[in-house]
């Protein structure tokens, strides 16, 4: 006998700009978790409280590997297959170690990248504002800034990126037919295979080459694992572009906060984290976790084999953790937001992302006349992606 409550259709509503669905607060105010019916896959428990999300993401009794016969609860036609995001210990720590050693994100390296990014950001904005307004800040600034820093770091030719980002929507689109998604995934895999083959023959000083060098080592990568890691890394370029664009949009939408940062640039590190907390990313939930045994979460008994879907934007806007969460506050202390995830599958690039957000915002402050060229209701937000993205950010000066 099924003792679950009647499932609620999820998502609750179509995203609007960077607003967080108010239904999340209704969920938090009710006892326990919320039983939902997602667009694809099995029913699942929606996790909306900050403390419960952190618990699920760090507790080893919740895993990414699905039990036999399950259909992953998700927003996209096909689940994301064979990704580092799908792995659990003992494989996952080994893959993360390989990626960490390839990234070399020590403090000195990040400082060097910050110098490069600062110069590039100033150059891009100077070139943009030298032309008559208006301009698309996403196309003229945040995207080329991300490309200029991340493409050489990763080892992807800049001329390939536009094509690759078109393929990305095969992963991130919620409305594409399954056969189109499969075709995009196959195209990405073929591109990745060519990139790896090139680096095996002609290694360079980049991340892909360093990962290729680990092939065949005792604790190294298999060819299949390498391909999936490179896929994940390339997808991160699009994610970073989106985060930079959203941060710039938030700042330009609030002239008072723009003036506050311009008057006190020492607030920039805190501002970067607050912008990352404030702007929802992803749009709704992160990937499903499966309970390996019965576990109580927030007053709900999650049975072995059942799925939970952590809603990171809901956690970042939980008033039990963040006072007045809908208010942008550059003086917010600590700010342990969930935009990089938490626990075993925590994002590996926070120092780089924080640095790029800080640099992108700091360069804007040098152009006090910069402002949005269209009202919010006319901005072209994408509602059919699992990440919250604005297609164009029109500005004038």
mmCIF file of C-alpha atoms in Angstrom:
data_model
loop_
_atom_site.group_PDB
_atom_site.id
_atom_site.type_symbol
_atom_site.label_atom_id
_atom_site.label_comp_id
_atom_site.label_asym_id
_atom_site.label_seq_id
_atom_site.Cartn_x
_atom_site.Cartn_y
_atom_site.Cartn_z
ATOM 1 C CA UNK A 1 0.000 0.000 0.000
ATOM 2 C CA UNK A 2 1.366 3.414 -1.025
ATOM 3 C CA UNK A 3 1.472 5.691 2.010
ATOM 4 C CA UNK A 4 2.910 8.697 0.174
ATOM 5 C CA UNK A 5 0.862 11.889 -0.055
ATOM 6 C CA UNK A 6 -0.583 12.923 -3.400
ATOM 7 C CA UNK A 7 2.376 14.201 -5.459
ATOM 8 C CA UNK A 8 2.545 17.859 -6.473
ATOM 9 C CA UNK A 9 3.568 18.710 -10.029
ATOM 10 C CA UNK A 10 7.045 20.205 -10.177
ATOM 11 C CA UNK A 11 8.371 22.746 -11.157
ATOM 12 C CA UNK A 12 5.658 24.773 -9.479
ATOM 13 C CA UNK A 13 5.837 27.540 -12.078
ATOM 14 C CA UNK A 14 7.875 28.803 -14.998
ATOM 15 C CA UNK A 15 10.920 30.818 -13.870
ATOM 16 C CA UNK A 16 10.636 34.593 -14.142
ATOM 17 C CA UNK A 17 13.922 36.466 -14.252
ATOM 18 C CA UNK A 18 15.926 35.715 -11.123
ATOM 19 C CA UNK A 19 12.953 35.380 -8.810
ATOM 20 C CA UNK A 20 12.769 32.349 -6.533
ATOM 21 C CA UNK A 21 9.394 30.613 -6.548
ATOM 22 C CA UNK A 22 7.418 31.650 -3.417
ATOM 23 C CA UNK A 23 6.014 28.108 -3.268
ATOM 24 C CA UNK A 24 9.351 27.045 -1.769
ATOM 25 C CA UNK A 25 8.550 28.988 1.386
ATOM 26 C CA UNK A 26 5.189 27.241 1.554
ATOM 27 C CA UNK A 27 7.050 23.925 1.345
ATOM 28 C CA UNK A 28 9.448 24.972 4.111
ATOM 29 C CA UNK A 29 6.570 26.007 6.355
ATOM 30 C CA UNK A 30 4.943 22.567 6.130
ATOM 31 C CA UNK A 31 6.251 19.630 8.185
ATOM 32 C CA UNK A 32 8.620 17.279 6.408
ATOM 33 C CA UNK A 33 9.623 17.132 2.753
ATOM 34 C CA UNK A 34 7.364 17.612 -0.286
ATOM 35 C CA UNK A 35 6.430 14.632 -2.488
ATOM 36 C CA UNK A 36 6.574 15.776 -6.132
ATOM 37 C CA UNK A 37 5.892 14.581 -9.661
ATOM 38 C CA UNK A 38 8.711 15.870 -11.934
ATOM 39 C CA UNK A 39 8.380 16.130 -15.726
ATOM 40 C CA UNK A 40 10.444 12.954 -16.195
ATOM 41 C CA UNK A 41 11.255 9.935 -14.064
ATOM 42 C CA UNK A 42 9.951 8.669 -10.748
ATOM 43 C CA UNK A 43 8.299 10.700 -8.018
ATOM 44 C CA UNK A 44 10.731 12.174 -5.496
ATOM 45 C CA UNK A 45 11.046 14.091 -2.246
ATOM 46 C CA UNK A 46 11.757 17.803 -2.791
ATOM 47 C CA UNK A 47 14.206 19.231 -0.234
ATOM 48 C CA UNK A 48 13.801 22.989 0.296
ATOM 49 C CA UNK A 49 15.243 23.831 3.739
ATOM 50 C CA UNK A 50 18.884 24.887 3.903
ATOM 51 C CA UNK A 51 19.743 22.523 6.768
ATOM 52 C CA UNK A 52 18.025 19.565 5.093
ATOM 53 C CA UNK A 53 19.771 20.231 1.773
ATOM 54 C CA UNK A 54 23.187 20.272 3.425
ATOM 55 C CA UNK A 55 22.314 17.091 5.305
ATOM 56 C CA UNK A 56 21.334 15.247 2.113
ATOM 57 C CA UNK A 57 24.368 16.457 0.157
ATOM 58 C CA UNK A 58 26.889 15.394 2.787
ATOM 59 C CA UNK A 59 25.312 12.204 4.174
ATOM 60 C CA UNK A 60 26.930 9.099 2.653
ATOM 61 C CA UNK A 61 23.599 7.252 2.825
ATOM 62 C CA UNK A 62 22.488 9.318 -0.177
ATOM 63 C CA UNK A 63 24.223 8.417 -3.432
ATOM 64 C CA UNK A 64 24.044 9.283 -7.110
ATOM 65 C CA UNK A 65 24.116 5.681 -8.335
ATOM 66 C CA UNK A 66 20.518 4.575 -9.014
ATOM 67 C CA UNK A 67 19.240 1.248 -7.729
ATOM 68 C CA UNK A 68 18.016 -1.294 -10.314
ATOM 69 C CA UNK A 69 14.677 -0.426 -11.869
ATOM 70 C CA UNK A 70 14.648 3.253 -10.892
ATOM 71 C CA UNK A 71 14.039 6.114 -13.314
ATOM 72 C CA UNK A 72 15.882 9.258 -12.262
ATOM 73 C CA UNK A 73 13.615 12.152 -11.271
ATOM 74 C CA UNK A 74 14.646 15.046 -13.501
ATOM 75 C CA UNK A 75 13.609 18.052 -15.588
ATOM 76 C CA UNK A 76 15.257 16.939 -18.854
ATOM 77 C CA UNK A 77 14.166 14.176 -21.275
ATOM 78 C CA UNK A 78 17.296 12.110 -20.621
ATOM 79 C CA UNK A 79 19.366 11.834 -17.429
ATOM 80 C CA UNK A 80 22.956 13.025 -17.516
ATOM 81 C CA UNK A 81 24.838 9.769 -18.058
ATOM 82 C CA UNK A 82 28.321 8.637 -17.063
ATOM 83 C CA UNK A 83 29.370 11.976 -15.626
ATOM 84 C CA UNK A 84 31.665 12.611 -12.702
ATOM 85 C CA UNK A 85 28.457 13.928 -11.130
ATOM 86 C CA UNK A 86 27.027 10.406 -11.305
ATOM 87 C CA UNK A 87 29.855 8.635 -9.527
ATOM 88 C CA UNK A 88 30.129 7.623 -5.896
ATOM 89 C CA UNK A 89 33.066 6.452 -3.766
ATOM 90 C CA UNK A 90 35.484 4.810 -4.353
ATOM 91 C CA UNK A 91 35.565 5.955 -8.008
ATOM 92 C CA UNK A 92 34.546 9.555 -7.368
ATOM 93 C CA UNK A 93 37.401 10.593 -5.006
ATOM 94 C CA UNK A 94 39.938 9.240 -7.504
ATOM 95 C CA UNK A 95 38.397 11.257 -10.346
ATOM 96 C CA UNK A 96 38.236 14.416 -8.225
ATOM 97 C CA UNK A 97 41.889 13.964 -7.263
ATOM 98 C CA UNK A 98 42.875 13.689 -10.938
ATOM 99 C CA UNK A 99 40.893 16.814 -11.783
ATOM 100 C CA UNK A 100 42.274 18.770 -8.809
ATOM 101 C CA UNK A 101 45.855 17.948 -9.797
ATOM 102 C CA UNK A 102 45.128 18.999 -13.364
ATOM 103 C CA UNK A 103 43.506 22.279 -12.361
ATOM 104 C CA UNK A 104 46.378 23.419 -10.100
ATOM 105 C CA UNK A 105 44.124 25.931 -8.337
ATOM 106 C CA UNK A 106 46.601 27.119 -5.730
ATOM 107 C CA UNK A 107 46.548 30.689 -4.438
ATOM 108 C CA UNK A 108 49.422 31.812 -6.670
ATOM 109 C CA UNK A 109 47.781 30.440 -9.810
ATOM 110 C CA UNK A 110 44.473 32.129 -9.012
ATOM 111 C CA UNK A 111 46.302 35.448 -8.433
ATOM 112 C CA UNK A 112 47.975 35.125 -11.835
ATOM 113 C CA UNK A 113 44.632 34.412 -13.472
ATOM 114 C CA UNK A 114 43.087 37.380 -11.649
ATOM 115 C CA UNK A 115 45.700 39.716 -13.136
ATOM 116 C CA UNK A 116 44.959 38.368 -16.609
ATOM 117 C CA UNK A 117 41.205 38.567 -16.069
ATOM 118 C CA UNK A 118 41.380 42.137 -14.735
ATOM 119 C CA UNK A 119 43.261 43.349 -17.785
ATOM 120 C CA UNK A 120 40.937 41.494 -20.149
ATOM 121 C CA UNK A 121 37.798 42.798 -18.402
ATOM 122 C CA UNK A 122 38.970 46.398 -18.648
ATOM 123 C CA UNK A 123 39.938 45.946 -22.297
ATOM 124 C CA UNK A 124 36.585 44.410 -23.218
ATOM 125 C CA UNK A 125 34.560 47.132 -21.484
ATOM 126 C CA UNK A 126 36.687 49.886 -22.999
ATOM 127 C CA UNK A 127 36.137 48.426 -26.464
ATOM 128 C CA UNK A 128 32.416 47.998 -25.815
ATOM 129 C CA UNK A 129 31.842 51.555 -24.579
ATOM 130 C CA UNK A 130 33.965 53.057 -27.356
ATOM 131 C CA UNK A 131 31.134 52.193 -29.756
ATOM 132 C CA UNK A 132 27.731 53.906 -29.863
ATOM 133 C CA UNK A 133 25.178 52.363 -27.474
ATOM 134 C CA UNK A 134 23.393 50.080 -26.930
ATOM 135 C CA UNK A 135 25.368 46.846 -26.593
ATOM 136 C CA UNK A 136 24.735 43.297 -25.452
ATOM 137 C CA UNK A 137 26.886 42.953 -22.342
ATOM 138 C CA UNK A 138 26.650 39.149 -22.472
ATOM 139 C CA UNK A 139 28.053 38.954 -26.013
ATOM 140 C CA UNK A 140 30.513 41.841 -25.672
ATOM 141 C CA UNK A 141 31.755 41.243 -22.136
ATOM 142 C CA UNK A 142 30.860 38.277 -19.933
ATOM 143 C CA UNK A 143 31.099 35.570 -22.602
ATOM 144 C CA UNK A 144 34.420 36.732 -24.140
ATOM 145 C CA UNK A 145 35.850 37.314 -20.648
ATOM 146 C CA UNK A 146 35.054 33.720 -19.686
ATOM 147 C CA UNK A 147 36.414 32.423 -22.987
ATOM 148 C CA UNK A 148 39.636 34.431 -22.711
ATOM 149 C CA UNK A 149 40.446 32.982 -19.278
ATOM 150 C CA UNK A 150 38.997 29.472 -19.359
ATOM 151 C CA UNK A 151 39.696 28.323 -22.925
ATOM 152 C CA UNK A 152 43.515 28.514 -22.612
ATOM 153 C CA UNK A 153 43.304 27.088 -19.092
ATOM 154 C CA UNK A 154 41.292 24.086 -20.258
ATOM 155 C CA UNK A 155 42.834 23.683 -23.688
ATOM 156 C CA UNK A 156 39.839 24.232 -25.971
ATOM 157 C CA UNK A 157 40.360 26.445 -29.052
ATOM 158 C CA UNK A 158 38.252 29.584 -28.797
ATOM 159 C CA UNK A 159 36.900 29.087 -32.325
ATOM 160 C CA UNK A 160 35.325 25.778 -31.235
ATOM 161 C CA UNK A 161 33.472 27.220 -28.266
ATOM 162 C CA UNK A 162 30.443 28.682 -30.059
ATOM 163 C CA UNK A 163 29.658 25.316 -31.636
ATOM 164 C CA UNK A 164 30.193 23.523 -28.365
ATOM 165 C CA UNK A 165 27.877 25.846 -26.444
ATOM 166 C CA UNK A 166 25.120 25.139 -28.977
ATOM 167 C CA UNK A 167 25.534 21.445 -28.215
ATOM 168 C CA UNK A 168 25.352 22.214 -24.499
ATOM 169 C CA UNK A 169 21.632 22.887 -24.749
ATOM 170 C CA UNK A 170 21.245 19.177 -25.432
ATOM 171 C CA UNK A 171 22.084 18.726 -21.762
ATOM 172 C CA UNK A 172 20.433 21.811 -20.346
ATOM 173 C CA UNK A 173 17.262 22.027 -22.427
ATOM 174 C CA UNK A 174 14.051 20.840 -20.788
ATOM 175 C CA UNK A 175 11.931 20.891 -23.948
ATOM 176 C CA UNK A 176 14.063 19.156 -26.585
ATOM 177 C CA UNK A 177 12.963 15.710 -27.854
ATOM 178 C CA UNK A 178 15.002 12.789 -26.540
ATOM 179 C CA UNK A 179 16.428 11.939 -29.985
ATOM 180 C CA UNK A 180 17.746 15.499 -30.379
ATOM 181 C CA UNK A 181 19.325 15.325 -26.926
ATOM 182 C CA UNK A 182 20.994 12.014 -27.807
ATOM 183 C CA UNK A 183 22.319 13.511 -31.048
ATOM 184 C CA UNK A 184 23.820 16.495 -29.209
ATOM 185 C CA UNK A 185 25.436 14.206 -26.647
ATOM 186 C CA UNK A 186 26.986 12.125 -29.432
ATOM 187 C CA UNK A 187 28.369 15.280 -31.090
ATOM 188 C CA UNK A 188 29.947 16.389 -27.819
ATOM 189 C CA UNK A 189 31.484 12.950 -27.305
ATOM 190 C CA UNK A 190 32.978 12.946 -30.811
ATOM 191 C CA UNK A 191 34.446 16.403 -30.274
ATOM 192 C CA UNK A 192 35.910 15.375 -26.928
ATOM 193 C CA UNK A 193 37.483 12.275 -28.497
ATOM 194 C CA UNK A 194 39.154 14.424 -31.180
ATOM 195 C CA UNK A 195 40.432 16.882 -28.566
ATOM 196 C CA UNK A 196 41.908 14.075 -26.460
ATOM 197 C CA UNK A 197 43.543 12.458 -29.504
ATOM 198 C CA UNK A 198 45.152 15.782 -30.419
ATOM 199 C CA UNK A 199 46.559 16.274 -26.906
ATOM 200 C CA UNK A 200 47.972 12.744 -26.870
ATOM 201 C CA UNK A 201 49.974 13.581 -29.980
ATOM 202 C CA UNK A 202 50.696 17.240 -29.196
ATOM 203 C CA UNK A 203 50.547 17.868 -25.418
ATOM 204 C CA UNK A 204 50.394 21.465 -24.216
ATOM 205 C CA UNK A 205 50.412 23.276 -20.897
ATOM 206 C CA UNK A 206 46.669 22.968 -20.307
ATOM 207 C CA UNK A 207 44.203 20.974 -18.244
ATOM 208 C CA UNK A 208 43.244 18.476 -20.950
ATOM 209 C CA UNK A 209 46.910 17.652 -21.609
ATOM 210 C CA UNK A 210 47.563 17.110 -17.894
ATOM 211 C CA UNK A 211 44.589 14.763 -17.662
ATOM 212 C CA UNK A 212 45.688 12.877 -20.797
ATOM 213 C CA UNK A 213 49.092 12.364 -19.173
ATOM 214 C CA UNK A 214 47.385 10.369 -16.411
ATOM 215 C CA UNK A 215 46.102 7.714 -18.826
ATOM 216 C CA UNK A 216 47.477 4.293 -17.953
ATOM 217 C CA UNK A 217 48.880 5.261 -14.552
ATOM 218 C CA UNK A 218 48.070 2.999 -11.614
ATOM 219 C CA UNK A 219 45.697 5.565 -10.097
ATOM 220 C CA UNK A 220 45.079 7.327 -13.397
ATOM 221 C CA UNK A 221 42.115 7.580 -15.728
ATOM 222 C CA UNK A 222 40.599 5.200 -18.220
ATOM 223 C CA UNK A 223 39.839 6.569 -21.680
ATOM 224 C CA UNK A 224 36.113 6.517 -20.894
ATOM 225 C CA UNK A 225 36.605 8.402 -17.622
ATOM 226 C CA UNK A 226 38.828 10.942 -19.347
ATOM 227 C CA UNK A 227 36.187 11.618 -21.978
ATOM 228 C CA UNK A 228 33.504 12.202 -19.376
ATOM 229 C CA UNK A 229 35.740 14.460 -17.290
ATOM 230 C CA UNK A 230 36.564 16.602 -20.323
ATOM 231 C CA UNK A 231 32.849 16.819 -21.176
ATOM 232 C CA UNK A 232 32.102 18.086 -17.670
ATOM 233 C CA UNK A 233 34.922 20.624 -17.819
ATOM 234 C CA UNK A 234 33.773 22.037 -21.151
ATOM 235 C CA UNK A 235 30.212 22.377 -19.888
ATOM 236 C CA UNK A 236 31.566 24.425 -16.987
ATOM 237 C CA UNK A 237 32.549 27.195 -19.427
ATOM 238 C CA UNK A 238 28.888 27.832 -20.201
ATOM 239 C CA UNK A 239 27.959 27.734 -16.519
ATOM 240 C CA UNK A 240 30.569 30.351 -15.608
ATOM 241 C CA UNK A 241 29.430 32.639 -18.431
ATOM 242 C CA UNK A 242 25.880 32.439 -17.105
ATOM 243 C CA UNK A 243 26.958 33.211 -13.539
ATOM 244 C CA UNK A 244 28.956 36.266 -14.651
ATOM 245 C CA UNK A 245 26.080 37.573 -16.762
ATOM 246 C CA UNK A 246 23.579 37.098 -13.941
ATOM 247 C CA UNK A 247 25.878 38.872 -11.473
ATOM 248 C CA UNK A 248 26.271 41.852 -13.811
ATOM 249 C CA UNK A 249 22.518 41.960 -14.363
ATOM 250 C CA UNK A 250 21.811 42.017 -10.619
ATOM 251 C CA UNK A 251 24.282 44.834 -10.019
ATOM 252 C CA UNK A 252 23.045 46.950 -12.942
ATOM 253 C CA UNK A 253 19.466 46.407 -11.754
ATOM 254 C CA UNK A 254 20.285 48.096 -8.449
ATOM 255 C CA UNK A 255 21.988 51.499 -8.865
ATOM 256 C CA UNK A 256 22.177 51.868 -5.067
ATOM 257 C CA UNK A 257 24.277 48.703 -4.780
ATOM 258 C CA UNK A 258 26.389 49.813 -7.741
ATOM 259 C CA UNK A 259 27.152 53.087 -5.966
ATOM 260 C CA UNK A 260 27.820 51.262 -2.686
ATOM 261 C CA UNK A 261 30.479 49.049 -4.293
ATOM 262 C CA UNK A 262 32.010 51.945 -6.206
ATOM 263 C CA UNK A 263 32.376 53.864 -2.930
ATOM 264 C CA UNK A 264 33.818 50.867 -1.054
ATOM 265 C CA UNK A 265 35.626 48.361 -3.341
ATOM 266 C CA UNK A 266 36.781 46.443 -0.255
ATOM 267 C CA UNK A 267 33.283 44.955 -0.269
ATOM 268 C CA UNK A 268 33.958 43.158 -3.575
ATOM 269 C CA UNK A 269 34.842 39.718 -2.104
ATOM 270 C CA UNK A 270 31.654 39.690 -0.021
ATOM 271 C CA UNK A 271 29.688 41.083 -2.956
ATOM 272 C CA UNK A 272 30.848 38.227 -5.191
ATOM 273 C CA UNK A 273 29.526 35.607 -2.772
ATOM 274 C CA UNK A 274 26.307 37.513 -2.180
ATOM 275 C CA UNK A 275 25.674 37.797 -5.924
ATOM 276 C CA UNK A 276 26.262 34.048 -6.278
ATOM 277 C CA UNK A 277 23.803 33.362 -3.440
ATOM 278 C CA UNK A 278 21.183 35.798 -4.631
ATOM 279 C CA UNK A 279 20.973 34.741 -8.303
ATOM 280 C CA UNK A 280 19.373 31.275 -8.650
ATOM 281 C CA UNK A 281 21.706 28.741 -10.241
ATOM 282 C CA UNK A 282 20.475 26.168 -11.208
ATOM 283 C CA UNK A 283 16.906 27.171 -11.999
ATOM 284 C CA UNK A 284 15.290 24.558 -9.802
ATOM 285 C CA UNK A 285 17.043 21.489 -8.383
ATOM 286 C CA UNK A 286 20.369 19.740 -8.568
ATOM 287 C CA UNK A 287 20.711 16.069 -9.471
ATOM 288 C CA UNK A 288 18.730 13.402 -7.617
ATOM 289 C CA UNK A 289 20.193 11.419 -4.745
ATOM 290 C CA UNK A 290 19.042 7.911 -3.791
ATOM 291 C CA UNK A 291 18.677 6.687 -0.223
ATOM 292 C CA UNK A 292 20.659 3.486 0.359
ATOM 293 C CA UNK A 293 18.695 2.817 3.550
ATOM 294 C CA UNK A 294 15.793 4.378 5.418
ATOM 295 C CA UNK A 295 16.842 7.903 6.463
ATOM 296 C CA UNK A 296 14.873 10.597 8.280
ATOM 297 C CA UNK A 297 15.228 14.018 6.648
ATOM 298 C CA UNK A 298 13.475 17.059 8.069
ATOM 299 C CA UNK A 299 10.837 14.927 9.758
ATOM 300 C CA UNK A 300 10.163 12.709 6.708
ATOM 301 C CA UNK A 301 11.241 9.073 6.533
ATOM 302 C CA UNK A 302 12.865 8.605 3.129
ATOM 303 C CA UNK A 303 12.723 4.903 2.310
ATOM 304 C CA UNK A 304 15.653 2.984 0.829
ATOM 305 C CA UNK A 305 15.650 3.427 -2.951
ATOM 306 C CA UNK A 306 13.603 6.637 -2.917
ATOM 307 C CA UNK A 307 14.943 9.816 -4.485
ATOM 308 C CA UNK A 308 15.449 13.277 -3.040
ATOM 309 C CA UNK A 309 15.842 16.427 -5.125
ATOM 310 C CA UNK A 310 17.721 19.247 -3.332
ATOM 311 C CA UNK A 311 16.475 22.684 -4.456
ATOM 312 C CA UNK A 312 19.629 24.794 -4.115
ATOM 313 C CA UNK A 313 17.938 28.158 -4.865
ATOM 314 C CA UNK A 314 15.408 27.417 -2.120
ATOM 315 C CA UNK A 315 18.232 26.750 0.334
ATOM 316 C CA UNK A 316 19.984 29.968 -0.655
ATOM 317 C CA UNK A 317 16.786 31.881 0.087
ATOM 318 C CA UNK A 318 15.830 30.127 3.318
ATOM 319 C CA UNK A 319 15.157 32.830 5.959
ATOM 320 C CA UNK A 320 16.104 30.327 8.662
ATOM 321 C CA UNK A 321 19.685 30.616 7.405
ATOM 322 C CA UNK A 322 19.852 33.991 5.648
ATOM 323 C CA UNK A 323 18.168 36.992 7.244
ATOM 324 C CA UNK A 324 15.935 38.745 4.701
ATOM 325 C CA UNK A 325 17.090 36.413 1.907
ATOM 326 C CA UNK A 326 15.365 38.382 -0.867
ATOM 327 C CA UNK A 327 17.451 41.441 0.024
ATOM 328 C CA UNK A 328 20.827 41.867 -1.684
ATOM 329 C CA UNK A 329 23.252 42.592 1.158
ATOM 330 C CA UNK A 330 26.966 43.093 0.473
ATOM 331 C CA UNK A 331 27.619 43.225 4.217
ATOM 332 C CA UNK A 332 26.265 39.719 4.787
ATOM 333 C CA UNK A 333 28.828 37.868 6.893
ATOM 334 C CA UNK A 334 29.998 34.320 6.321
ATOM 335 C CA UNK A 335 27.519 33.543 3.541
ATOM 336 C CA UNK A 336 27.823 29.744 3.349
ATOM 337 C CA UNK A 337 25.592 29.594 0.268
ATOM 338 C CA UNK A 338 24.886 26.447 -1.719
ATOM 339 C CA UNK A 339 25.641 27.746 -5.214
ATOM 340 C CA UNK A 340 28.684 25.468 -5.418
ATOM 341 C CA UNK A 341 26.819 22.546 -3.890
ATOM 342 C CA UNK A 342 28.015 20.819 -0.733
ATOM 343 C CA UNK A 343 29.548 17.574 0.369
ATOM 344 C CA UNK A 344 31.008 14.876 -1.863
ATOM 345 C CA UNK A 345 29.965 16.473 -5.142
ATOM 346 C CA UNK A 346 30.885 20.048 -4.196
ATOM 347 C CA UNK A 347 32.031 22.113 -7.196
ATOM 348 C CA UNK A 348 35.814 22.126 -7.642
ATOM 349 C CA UNK A 349 36.108 25.646 -9.032
ATOM 350 C CA UNK A 350 34.873 28.100 -6.340
ATOM 351 C CA UNK A 351 38.150 30.096 -6.140
ATOM 352 C CA UNK A 352 38.097 30.638 -9.905
ATOM 353 C CA UNK A 353 34.393 31.489 -10.113
ATOM 354 C CA UNK A 354 34.536 33.889 -7.153
ATOM 355 C CA UNK A 355 37.555 35.580 -8.697
ATOM 356 C CA UNK A 356 35.871 35.991 -12.099
ATOM 357 C CA UNK A 357 32.672 37.383 -10.558
ATOM 358 C CA UNK A 358 34.715 39.830 -8.492
ATOM 359 C CA UNK A 359 36.761 40.912 -11.527
ATOM 360 C CA UNK A 360 33.724 41.249 -13.811
ATOM 361 C CA UNK A 361 31.868 43.388 -11.272
ATOM 362 C CA UNK A 362 34.928 45.487 -10.374
ATOM 363 C CA UNK A 363 35.475 46.454 -14.004
ATOM 364 C CA UNK A 364 31.858 47.592 -14.288
ATOM 365 C CA UNK A 365 32.451 50.056 -11.454
ATOM 366 C CA UNK A 366 34.868 51.937 -13.687
ATOM 367 C CA UNK A 367 31.944 52.800 -15.980
ATOM 368 C CA UNK A 368 29.430 54.573 -13.711
ATOM 369 C CA UNK A 369 27.283 55.604 -16.681
ATOM 370 C CA UNK A 370 26.573 52.003 -17.632
ATOM 371 C CA UNK A 371 22.926 51.017 -17.146
ATOM 372 C CA UNK A 372 20.327 48.578 -18.433
ATOM 373 C CA UNK A 373 18.831 49.542 -21.791
ATOM 374 C CA UNK A 374 15.546 47.644 -21.382
ATOM 375 C CA UNK A 375 13.025 47.100 -18.586
ATOM 376 C CA UNK A 376 13.017 43.753 -16.805
ATOM 377 C CA UNK A 377 9.877 42.531 -18.546
ATOM 378 C CA UNK A 378 11.560 42.889 -21.957
ATOM 379 C CA UNK A 379 14.748 41.003 -21.109
ATOM 380 C CA UNK A 380 15.043 37.636 -22.910
ATOM 381 C CA UNK A 381 15.274 35.034 -20.157
ATOM 382 C CA UNK A 382 15.385 31.353 -21.117
ATOM 383 C CA UNK A 383 12.702 29.388 -19.300
ATOM 384 C CA UNK A 384 13.495 26.051 -20.985
ATOM 385 C CA UNK A 385 16.910 25.447 -19.405
ATOM 386 C CA UNK A 386 17.909 23.830 -16.133
ATOM 387 C CA UNK A 387 20.092 26.877 -15.443
ATOM 388 C CA UNK A 388 18.748 30.443 -15.116
ATOM 389 C CA UNK A 389 20.098 32.264 -18.149
ATOM 390 C CA UNK A 390 19.506 35.594 -19.842
ATOM 391 C CA UNK A 391 20.173 35.421 -23.593
ATOM 392 C CA UNK A 392 21.042 39.106 -24.005
ATOM 393 C CA UNK A 393 21.876 41.832 -21.496
ATOM 394 C CA UNK A 394 21.247 45.137 -23.311
ATOM 395 C CA UNK A 395 23.060 48.113 -21.786
ATOM 396 C CA UNK A 396 23.558 51.758 -22.630
ATOM 397 C CA UNK A 397 25.771 54.573 -21.317
#
